[in-house]
CSV table of C-alpha atoms and ligand atoms in Angstrom, one decimal:
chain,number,residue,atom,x,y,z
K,1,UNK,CA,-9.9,1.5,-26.8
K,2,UNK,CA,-9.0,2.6,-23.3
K,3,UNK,CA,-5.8,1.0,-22.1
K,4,UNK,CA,-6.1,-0.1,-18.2
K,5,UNK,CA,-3.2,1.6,-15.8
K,6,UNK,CA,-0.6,-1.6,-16.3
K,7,UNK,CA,-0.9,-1.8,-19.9
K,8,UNK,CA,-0.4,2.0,-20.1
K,9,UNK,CA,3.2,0.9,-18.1
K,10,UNK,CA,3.8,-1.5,-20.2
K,11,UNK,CA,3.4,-1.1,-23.4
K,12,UNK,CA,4.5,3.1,-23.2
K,13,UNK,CA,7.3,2.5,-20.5
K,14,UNK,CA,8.6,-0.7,-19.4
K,15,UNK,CA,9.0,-1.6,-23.0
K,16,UNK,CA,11.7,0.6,-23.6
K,17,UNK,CA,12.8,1.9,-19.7
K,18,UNK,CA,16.5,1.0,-20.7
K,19,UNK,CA,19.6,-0.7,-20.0
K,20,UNK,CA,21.7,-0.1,-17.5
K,21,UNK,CA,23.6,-2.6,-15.1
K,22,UNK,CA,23.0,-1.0,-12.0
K,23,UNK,CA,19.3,-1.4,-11.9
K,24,UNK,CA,18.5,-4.5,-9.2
K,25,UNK,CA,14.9,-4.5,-10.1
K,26,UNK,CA,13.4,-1.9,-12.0
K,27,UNK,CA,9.3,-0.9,-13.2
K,28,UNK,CA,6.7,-3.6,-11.7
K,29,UNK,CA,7.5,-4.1,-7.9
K,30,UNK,CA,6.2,-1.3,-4.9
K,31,UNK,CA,9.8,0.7,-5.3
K,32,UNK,CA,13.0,0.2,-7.2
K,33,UNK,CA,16.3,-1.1,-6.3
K,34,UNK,CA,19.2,0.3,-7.6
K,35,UNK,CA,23.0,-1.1,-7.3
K,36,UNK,CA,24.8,2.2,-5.9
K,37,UNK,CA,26.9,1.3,-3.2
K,38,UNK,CA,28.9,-1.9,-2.3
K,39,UNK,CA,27.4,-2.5,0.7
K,40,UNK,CA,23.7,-1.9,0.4
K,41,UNK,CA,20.9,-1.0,-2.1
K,42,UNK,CA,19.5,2.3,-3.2
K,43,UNK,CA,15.3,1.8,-3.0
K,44,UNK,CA,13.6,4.3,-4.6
K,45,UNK,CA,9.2,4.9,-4.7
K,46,UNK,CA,7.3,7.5,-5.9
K,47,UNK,CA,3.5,7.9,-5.6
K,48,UNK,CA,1.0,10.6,-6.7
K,49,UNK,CA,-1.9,11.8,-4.6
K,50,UNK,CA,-4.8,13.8,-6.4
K,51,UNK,CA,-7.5,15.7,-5.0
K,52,UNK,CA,-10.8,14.3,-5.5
K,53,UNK,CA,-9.3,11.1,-6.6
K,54,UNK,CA,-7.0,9.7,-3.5
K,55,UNK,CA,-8.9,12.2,-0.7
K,56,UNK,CA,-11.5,14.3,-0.6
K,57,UNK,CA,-11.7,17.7,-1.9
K,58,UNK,CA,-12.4,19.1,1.5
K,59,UNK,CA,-9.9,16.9,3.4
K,60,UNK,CA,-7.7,18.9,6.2
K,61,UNK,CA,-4.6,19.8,4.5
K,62,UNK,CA,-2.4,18.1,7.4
K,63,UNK,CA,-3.9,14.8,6.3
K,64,UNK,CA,-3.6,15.7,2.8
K,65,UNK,CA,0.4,15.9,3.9
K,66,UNK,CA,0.7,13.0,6.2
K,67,UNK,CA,-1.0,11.0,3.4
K,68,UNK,CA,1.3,12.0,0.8
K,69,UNK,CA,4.2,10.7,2.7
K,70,UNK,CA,2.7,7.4,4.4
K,71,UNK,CA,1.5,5.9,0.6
K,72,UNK,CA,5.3,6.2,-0.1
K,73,UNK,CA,6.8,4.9,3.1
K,74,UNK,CA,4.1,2.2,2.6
K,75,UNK,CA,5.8,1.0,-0.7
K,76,UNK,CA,9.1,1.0,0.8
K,77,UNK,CA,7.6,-0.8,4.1
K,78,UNK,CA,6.8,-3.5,1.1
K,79,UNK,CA,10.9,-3.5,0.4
K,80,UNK,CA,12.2,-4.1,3.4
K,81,UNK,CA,13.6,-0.9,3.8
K,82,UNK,CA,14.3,1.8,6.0
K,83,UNK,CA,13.6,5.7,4.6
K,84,UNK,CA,15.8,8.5,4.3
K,85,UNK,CA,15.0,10.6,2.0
K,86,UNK,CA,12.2,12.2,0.2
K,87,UNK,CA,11.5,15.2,-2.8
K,88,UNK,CA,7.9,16.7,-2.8
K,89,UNK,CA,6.0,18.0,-5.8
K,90,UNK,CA,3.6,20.3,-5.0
K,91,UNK,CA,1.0,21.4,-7.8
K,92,UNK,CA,-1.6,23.9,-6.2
K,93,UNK,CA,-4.3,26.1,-7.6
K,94,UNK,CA,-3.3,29.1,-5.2
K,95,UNK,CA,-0.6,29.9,-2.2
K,96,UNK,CA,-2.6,29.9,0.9
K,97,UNK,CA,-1.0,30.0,4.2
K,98,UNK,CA,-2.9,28.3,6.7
K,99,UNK,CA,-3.5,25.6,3.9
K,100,UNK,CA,0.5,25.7,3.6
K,101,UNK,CA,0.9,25.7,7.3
K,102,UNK,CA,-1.3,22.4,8.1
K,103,UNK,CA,-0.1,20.5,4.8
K,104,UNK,CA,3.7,21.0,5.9
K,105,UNK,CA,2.5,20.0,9.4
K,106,UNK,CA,1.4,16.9,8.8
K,107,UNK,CA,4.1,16.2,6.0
K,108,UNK,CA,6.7,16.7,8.5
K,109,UNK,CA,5.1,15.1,12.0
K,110,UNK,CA,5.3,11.8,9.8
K,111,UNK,CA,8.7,12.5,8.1
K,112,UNK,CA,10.3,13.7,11.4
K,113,UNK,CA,8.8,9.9,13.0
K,114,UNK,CA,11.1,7.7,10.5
K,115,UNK,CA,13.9,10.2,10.2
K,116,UNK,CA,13.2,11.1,6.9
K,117,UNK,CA,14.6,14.6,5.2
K,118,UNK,CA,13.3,17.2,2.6
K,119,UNK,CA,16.1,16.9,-0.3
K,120,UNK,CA,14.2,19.1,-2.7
K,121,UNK,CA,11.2,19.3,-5.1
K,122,UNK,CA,9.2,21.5,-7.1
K,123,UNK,CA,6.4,23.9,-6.9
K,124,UNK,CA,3.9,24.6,-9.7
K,125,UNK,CA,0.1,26.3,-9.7
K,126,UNK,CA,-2.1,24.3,-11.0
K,127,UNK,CA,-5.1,21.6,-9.8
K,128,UNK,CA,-4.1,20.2,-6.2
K,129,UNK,CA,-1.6,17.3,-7.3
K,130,UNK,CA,0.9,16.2,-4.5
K,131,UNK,CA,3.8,13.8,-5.1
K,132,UNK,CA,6.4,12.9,-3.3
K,133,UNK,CA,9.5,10.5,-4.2
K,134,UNK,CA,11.3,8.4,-1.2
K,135,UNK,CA,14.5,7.0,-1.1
K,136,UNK,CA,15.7,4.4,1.2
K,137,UNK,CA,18.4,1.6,2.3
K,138,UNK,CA,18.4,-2.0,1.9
K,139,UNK,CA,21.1,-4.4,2.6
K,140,UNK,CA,22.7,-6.3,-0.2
K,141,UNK,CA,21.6,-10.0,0.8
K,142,UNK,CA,17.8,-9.4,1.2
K,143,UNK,CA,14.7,-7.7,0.1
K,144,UNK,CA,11.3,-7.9,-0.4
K,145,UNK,CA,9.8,-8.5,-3.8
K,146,UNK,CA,6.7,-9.1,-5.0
K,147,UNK,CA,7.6,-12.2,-7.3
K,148,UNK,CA,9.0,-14.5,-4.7
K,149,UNK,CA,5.8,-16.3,-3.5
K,150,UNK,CA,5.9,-20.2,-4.5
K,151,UNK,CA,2.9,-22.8,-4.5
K,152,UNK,CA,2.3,-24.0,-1.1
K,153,UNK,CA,3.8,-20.6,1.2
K,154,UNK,CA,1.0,-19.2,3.9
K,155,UNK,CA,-0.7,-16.1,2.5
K,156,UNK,CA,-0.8,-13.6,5.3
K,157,UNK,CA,-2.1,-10.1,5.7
K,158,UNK,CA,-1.1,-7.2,8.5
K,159,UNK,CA,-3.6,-4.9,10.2
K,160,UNK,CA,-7.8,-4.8,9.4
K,161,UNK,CA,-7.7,-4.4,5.9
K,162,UNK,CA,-11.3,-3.1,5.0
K,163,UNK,CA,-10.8,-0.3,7.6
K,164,UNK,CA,-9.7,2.6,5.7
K,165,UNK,CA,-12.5,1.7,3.0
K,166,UNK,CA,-15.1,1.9,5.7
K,167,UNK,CA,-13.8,4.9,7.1
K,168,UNK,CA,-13.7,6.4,3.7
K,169,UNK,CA,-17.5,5.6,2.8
K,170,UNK,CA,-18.1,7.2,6.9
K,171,UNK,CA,-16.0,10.2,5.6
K,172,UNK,CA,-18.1,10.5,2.4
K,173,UNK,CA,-21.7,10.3,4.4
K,174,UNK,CA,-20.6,12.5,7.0
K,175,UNK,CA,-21.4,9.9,10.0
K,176,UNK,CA,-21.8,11.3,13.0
K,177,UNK,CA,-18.8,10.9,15.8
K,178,UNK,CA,-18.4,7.8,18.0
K,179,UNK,CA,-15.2,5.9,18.9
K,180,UNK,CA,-16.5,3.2,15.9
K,181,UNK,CA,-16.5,6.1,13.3
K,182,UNK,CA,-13.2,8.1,15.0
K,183,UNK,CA,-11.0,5.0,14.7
K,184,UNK,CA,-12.3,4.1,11.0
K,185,UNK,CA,-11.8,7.7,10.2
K,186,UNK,CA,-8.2,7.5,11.5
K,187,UNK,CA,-7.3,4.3,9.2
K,188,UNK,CA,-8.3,6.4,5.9
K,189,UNK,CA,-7.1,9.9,7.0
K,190,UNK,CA,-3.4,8.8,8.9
K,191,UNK,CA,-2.3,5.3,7.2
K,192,UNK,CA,0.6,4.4,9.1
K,193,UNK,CA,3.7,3.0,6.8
K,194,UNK,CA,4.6,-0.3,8.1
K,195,UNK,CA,8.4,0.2,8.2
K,196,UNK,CA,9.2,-2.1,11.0
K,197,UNK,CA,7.0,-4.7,9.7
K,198,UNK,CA,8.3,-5.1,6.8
K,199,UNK,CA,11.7,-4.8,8.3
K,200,UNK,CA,11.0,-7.9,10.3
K,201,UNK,CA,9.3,-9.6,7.3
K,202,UNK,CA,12.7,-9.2,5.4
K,203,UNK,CA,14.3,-12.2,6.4
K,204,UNK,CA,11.3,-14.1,6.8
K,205,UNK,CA,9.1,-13.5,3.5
K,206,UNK,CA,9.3,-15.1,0.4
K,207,UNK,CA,7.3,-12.4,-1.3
K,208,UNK,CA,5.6,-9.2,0.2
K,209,UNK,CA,3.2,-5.7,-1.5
K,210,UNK,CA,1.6,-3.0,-0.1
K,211,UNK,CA,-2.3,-2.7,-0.7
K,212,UNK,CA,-3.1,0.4,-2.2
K,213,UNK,CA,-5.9,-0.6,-4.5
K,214,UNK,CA,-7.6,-3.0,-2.4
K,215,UNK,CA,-6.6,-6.6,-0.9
K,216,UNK,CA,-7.8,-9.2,-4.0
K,217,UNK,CA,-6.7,-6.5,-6.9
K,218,UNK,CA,-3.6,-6.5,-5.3
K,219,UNK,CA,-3.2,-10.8,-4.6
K,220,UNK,CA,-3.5,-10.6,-8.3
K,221,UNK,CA,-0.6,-8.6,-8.8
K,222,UNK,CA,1.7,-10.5,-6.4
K,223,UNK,CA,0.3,-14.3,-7.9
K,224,UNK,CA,1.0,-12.5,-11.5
K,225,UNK,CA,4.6,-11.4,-10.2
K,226,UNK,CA,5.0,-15.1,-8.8
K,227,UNK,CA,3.8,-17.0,-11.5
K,228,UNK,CA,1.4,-18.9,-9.1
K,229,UNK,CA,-2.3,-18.4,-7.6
K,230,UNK,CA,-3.8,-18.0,-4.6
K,231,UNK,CA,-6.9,-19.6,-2.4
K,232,UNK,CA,-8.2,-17.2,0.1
K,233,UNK,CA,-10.5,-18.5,3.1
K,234,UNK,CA,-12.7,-15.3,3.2
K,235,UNK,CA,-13.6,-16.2,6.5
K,236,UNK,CA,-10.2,-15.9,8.2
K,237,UNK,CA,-9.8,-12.0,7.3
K,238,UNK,CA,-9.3,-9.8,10.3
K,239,UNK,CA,-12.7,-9.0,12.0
K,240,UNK,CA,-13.0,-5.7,12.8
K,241,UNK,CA,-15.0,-4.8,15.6
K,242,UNK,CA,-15.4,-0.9,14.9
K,243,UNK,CA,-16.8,-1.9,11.2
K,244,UNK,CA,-19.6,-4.4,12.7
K,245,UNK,CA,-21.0,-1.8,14.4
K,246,UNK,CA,-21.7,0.2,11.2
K,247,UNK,CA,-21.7,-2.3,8.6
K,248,UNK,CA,-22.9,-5.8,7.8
K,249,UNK,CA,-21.2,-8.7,6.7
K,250,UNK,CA,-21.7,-8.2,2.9
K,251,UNK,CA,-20.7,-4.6,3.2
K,252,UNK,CA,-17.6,-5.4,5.1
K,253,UNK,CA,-16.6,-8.3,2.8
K,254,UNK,CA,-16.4,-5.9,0.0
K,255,UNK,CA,-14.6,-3.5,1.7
K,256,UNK,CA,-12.0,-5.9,3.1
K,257,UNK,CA,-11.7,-7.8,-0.6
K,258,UNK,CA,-12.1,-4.5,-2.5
K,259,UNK,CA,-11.9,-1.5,-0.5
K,260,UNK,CA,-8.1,0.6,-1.2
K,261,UNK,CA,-5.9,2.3,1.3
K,262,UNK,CA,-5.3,0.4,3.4
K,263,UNK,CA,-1.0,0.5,3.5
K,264,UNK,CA,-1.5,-3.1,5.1
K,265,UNK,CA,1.3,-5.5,4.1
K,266,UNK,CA,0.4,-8.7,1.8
K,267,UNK,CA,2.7,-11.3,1.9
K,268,UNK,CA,3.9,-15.1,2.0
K,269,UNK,CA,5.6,-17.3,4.3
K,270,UNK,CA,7.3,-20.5,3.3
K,271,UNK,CA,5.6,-23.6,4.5
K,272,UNK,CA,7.3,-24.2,7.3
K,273,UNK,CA,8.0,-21.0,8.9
K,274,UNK,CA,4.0,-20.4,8.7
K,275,UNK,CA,2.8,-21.7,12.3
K,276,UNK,CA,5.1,-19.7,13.8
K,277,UNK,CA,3.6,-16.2,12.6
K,278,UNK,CA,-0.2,-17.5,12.5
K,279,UNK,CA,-2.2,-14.7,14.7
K,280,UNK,CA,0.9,-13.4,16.1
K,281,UNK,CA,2.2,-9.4,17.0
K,282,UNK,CA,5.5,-8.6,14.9
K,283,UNK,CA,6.7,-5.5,15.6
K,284,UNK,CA,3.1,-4.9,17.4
K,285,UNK,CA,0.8,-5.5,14.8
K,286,UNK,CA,-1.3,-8.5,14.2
K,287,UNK,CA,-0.5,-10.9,11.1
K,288,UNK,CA,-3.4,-12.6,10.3
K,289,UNK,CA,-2.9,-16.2,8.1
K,290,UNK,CA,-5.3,-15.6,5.2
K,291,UNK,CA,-4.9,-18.5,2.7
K,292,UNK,CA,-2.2,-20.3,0.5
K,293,UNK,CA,-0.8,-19.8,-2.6
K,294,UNK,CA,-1.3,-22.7,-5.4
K,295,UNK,CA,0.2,-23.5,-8.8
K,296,UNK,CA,-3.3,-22.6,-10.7
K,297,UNK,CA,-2.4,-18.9,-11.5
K,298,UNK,CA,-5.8,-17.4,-10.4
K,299,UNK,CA,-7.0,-16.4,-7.1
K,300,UNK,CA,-10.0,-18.5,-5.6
K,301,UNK,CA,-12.3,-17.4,-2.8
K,302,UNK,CA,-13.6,-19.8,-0.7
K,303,UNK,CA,-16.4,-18.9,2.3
K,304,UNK,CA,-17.0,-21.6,5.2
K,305,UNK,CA,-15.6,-23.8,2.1
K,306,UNK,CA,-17.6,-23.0,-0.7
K,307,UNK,CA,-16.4,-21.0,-3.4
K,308,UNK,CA,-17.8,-17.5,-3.2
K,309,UNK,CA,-17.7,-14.2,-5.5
K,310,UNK,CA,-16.8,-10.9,-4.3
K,311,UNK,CA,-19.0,-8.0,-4.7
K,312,UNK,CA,-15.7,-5.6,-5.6
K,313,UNK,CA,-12.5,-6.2,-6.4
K,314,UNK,CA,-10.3,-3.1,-6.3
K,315,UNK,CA,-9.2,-0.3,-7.9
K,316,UNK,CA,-7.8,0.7,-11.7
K,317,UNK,CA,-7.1,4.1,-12.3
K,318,UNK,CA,-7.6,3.7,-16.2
K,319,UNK,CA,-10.5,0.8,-15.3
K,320,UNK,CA,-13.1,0.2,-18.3
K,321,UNK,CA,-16.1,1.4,-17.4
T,401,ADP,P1,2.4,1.0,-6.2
T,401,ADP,O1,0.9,1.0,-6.1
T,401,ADP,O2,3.1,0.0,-5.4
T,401,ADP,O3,3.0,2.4,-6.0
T,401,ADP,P2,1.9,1.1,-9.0
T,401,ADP,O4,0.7,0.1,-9.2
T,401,ADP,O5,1.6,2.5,-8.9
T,401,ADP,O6,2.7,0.6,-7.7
T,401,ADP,O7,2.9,0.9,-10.1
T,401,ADP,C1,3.4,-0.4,-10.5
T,401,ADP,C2,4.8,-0.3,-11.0
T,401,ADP,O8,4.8,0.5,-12.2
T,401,ADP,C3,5.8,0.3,-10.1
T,401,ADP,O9,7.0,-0.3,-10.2
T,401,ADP,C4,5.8,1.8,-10.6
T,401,ADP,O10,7.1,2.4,-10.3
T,401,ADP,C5,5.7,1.6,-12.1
T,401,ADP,N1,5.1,2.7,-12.8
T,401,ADP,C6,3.9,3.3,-12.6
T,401,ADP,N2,3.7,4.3,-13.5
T,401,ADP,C7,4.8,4.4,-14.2
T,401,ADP,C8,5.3,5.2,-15.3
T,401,ADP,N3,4.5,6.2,-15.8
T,401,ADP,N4,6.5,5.0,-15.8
T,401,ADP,C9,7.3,4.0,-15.4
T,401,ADP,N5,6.9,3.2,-14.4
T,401,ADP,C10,5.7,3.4,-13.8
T,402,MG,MG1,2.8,-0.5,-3.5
């Protein structure tokens, strides 16, 4: 029997992942915090991006670069914390050059734009695997977890998630250029890590993730973490304009509930803190109230009040067929 990718964690690693006293919150949130300093915490993420798998074989290499940093700053973004640090892992089939040239480019436009330095790594031949580990800073009296939401807090999501799905399935059918397809392009190729975001949410959130796997697959992971459920008015998601010119609402829908790679942040507001984030700018990108969390420990849809069924729900790495 195939295991899916959190059993895999759990029953091979977090089972046994150890002891020690200085580990603030260890395997099961976006990054780890780790009890280093007196004043401040240690947060630590790693993510793995594979060719074929998280972009496209043929993908420009200073995307491939960029990306490889941004899904890490992303997980730290979901923290609370601000980067510093990061170790790449670079498994490649050959040493080319140019390829070298654009992947370092775009590895280092992003790292240079949140101050983040190249501590060390490794470098192996083998199938195109990049990964790269972050560290970070948080202070002592606050972060962001992913197990703080509580029956009753607003359910809110940044940005237009849906837009890097779109811009993926554009990618993969080679659409022809317009400003529609450019900017959906963009939100797949250059995800941008929502560091000040989630800086500002710090204070403010009870519980906050990253979605990597896709907006619903990912609720499920934060009501799991919380202990509580969620009901999500499907017709309060972000609209976004550049999609309905290339897709209809079903298509859409699915791409917003199921689509991945997004690096939006998903997270909850206590009660009454809510009205004053609902369709507001923080930090300069749109928070969008999508729903509330509930004590019935499963996420409901609702459309225009009826209970509906998404086409897709997101992505598993070790999924049963
Ligand atoms: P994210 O998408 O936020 O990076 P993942 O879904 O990849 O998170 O992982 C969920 C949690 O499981 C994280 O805390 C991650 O560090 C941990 N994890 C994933 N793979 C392993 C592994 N092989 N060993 C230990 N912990 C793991
Ligand atoms: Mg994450």
């Amino acid at each position: 029997m195939s295991l899916a990718e959190f059993e895999i964690i759990a029953k091979y690693f977090a089972a046994q992942a150890g002891e020690r006293t200085d580990v603030a919150l260890g395997i099961g949130d976006d990054a780890a915090v780790l009890d280093v300093d007196p004043d401040r915490k240690l947060v630590l993420a790693m993510d793995t991006i594979v060719a074929g798998v998280h972009f496209l074989e043929d993908a420009d290499p200073f995307d491939i670069g960029y990306r490889a940093l941004a899904v890490n700053l992303s997980d730290l973004a979901a923290m609370g914390a601000v980067p510093s640090w990061m170790a790449l892992s670079l498994s490649m089939p050959a040493a080319d050059e140019r390829w070298l040239e654009r992947f370092a480019a775009g590895l280092f436009e992003l790292a240079r734009a949140h101050d983040v330095h190249l501590i060390g790594g490794d470098t192996v031949r083998g199938p195109l695997v990049v990964t790269v580990q972050v560290g970070g800073w948080v202070e002592n009296d606050r972060w962001l977890t992913r197990d703080g939401a509580r029956a009753g807090d607003a359910l809110f999501v940044s940005g237009v998630p849906g837009e890097a799905a779109a811009g993926l399935a554009l990618l993969r059918e080679h659409a022809a250029s317009g400003a529609a397809v450019e900017h959906l392009r963009a939100r797949f190729l250059r995800p941008e890590p929502r560091i000040a975001l989630g800086r500002a949410l710090r204070t403010r959130a009870s519980a906050a993730m990253d979605i990597s796997d896709g907006l619903l697959t990912d609720l499920h992971k934060l009501c799991a973490a919380s202990g509580c459920g969620a009901r999500l008015e499907v017709e309060r998601l972000p609209v976004s304009p550049a999609a309905s010119e290339r897709f209809d609402e079903e298509a859409w829908l699915s791409f917003a509930l199921g689509g991945g790679d997004d690096y939006e942040l998903l997270f909850t507001i206590p009660a009454a803190h809510a009205a004053e984030l609902d369709s507001k700018t923080l930090e300069g990108i749109g928070v969008c109230r999508i729903g509330v969390m509930t004590e019935s420990r499963t996420v409901e849809c609702f459309h225009r009040g009826q209970p509906f069924v998404p086409a897709s729900t997101g992505y598993d790495h070790f999924a049963k067929p």
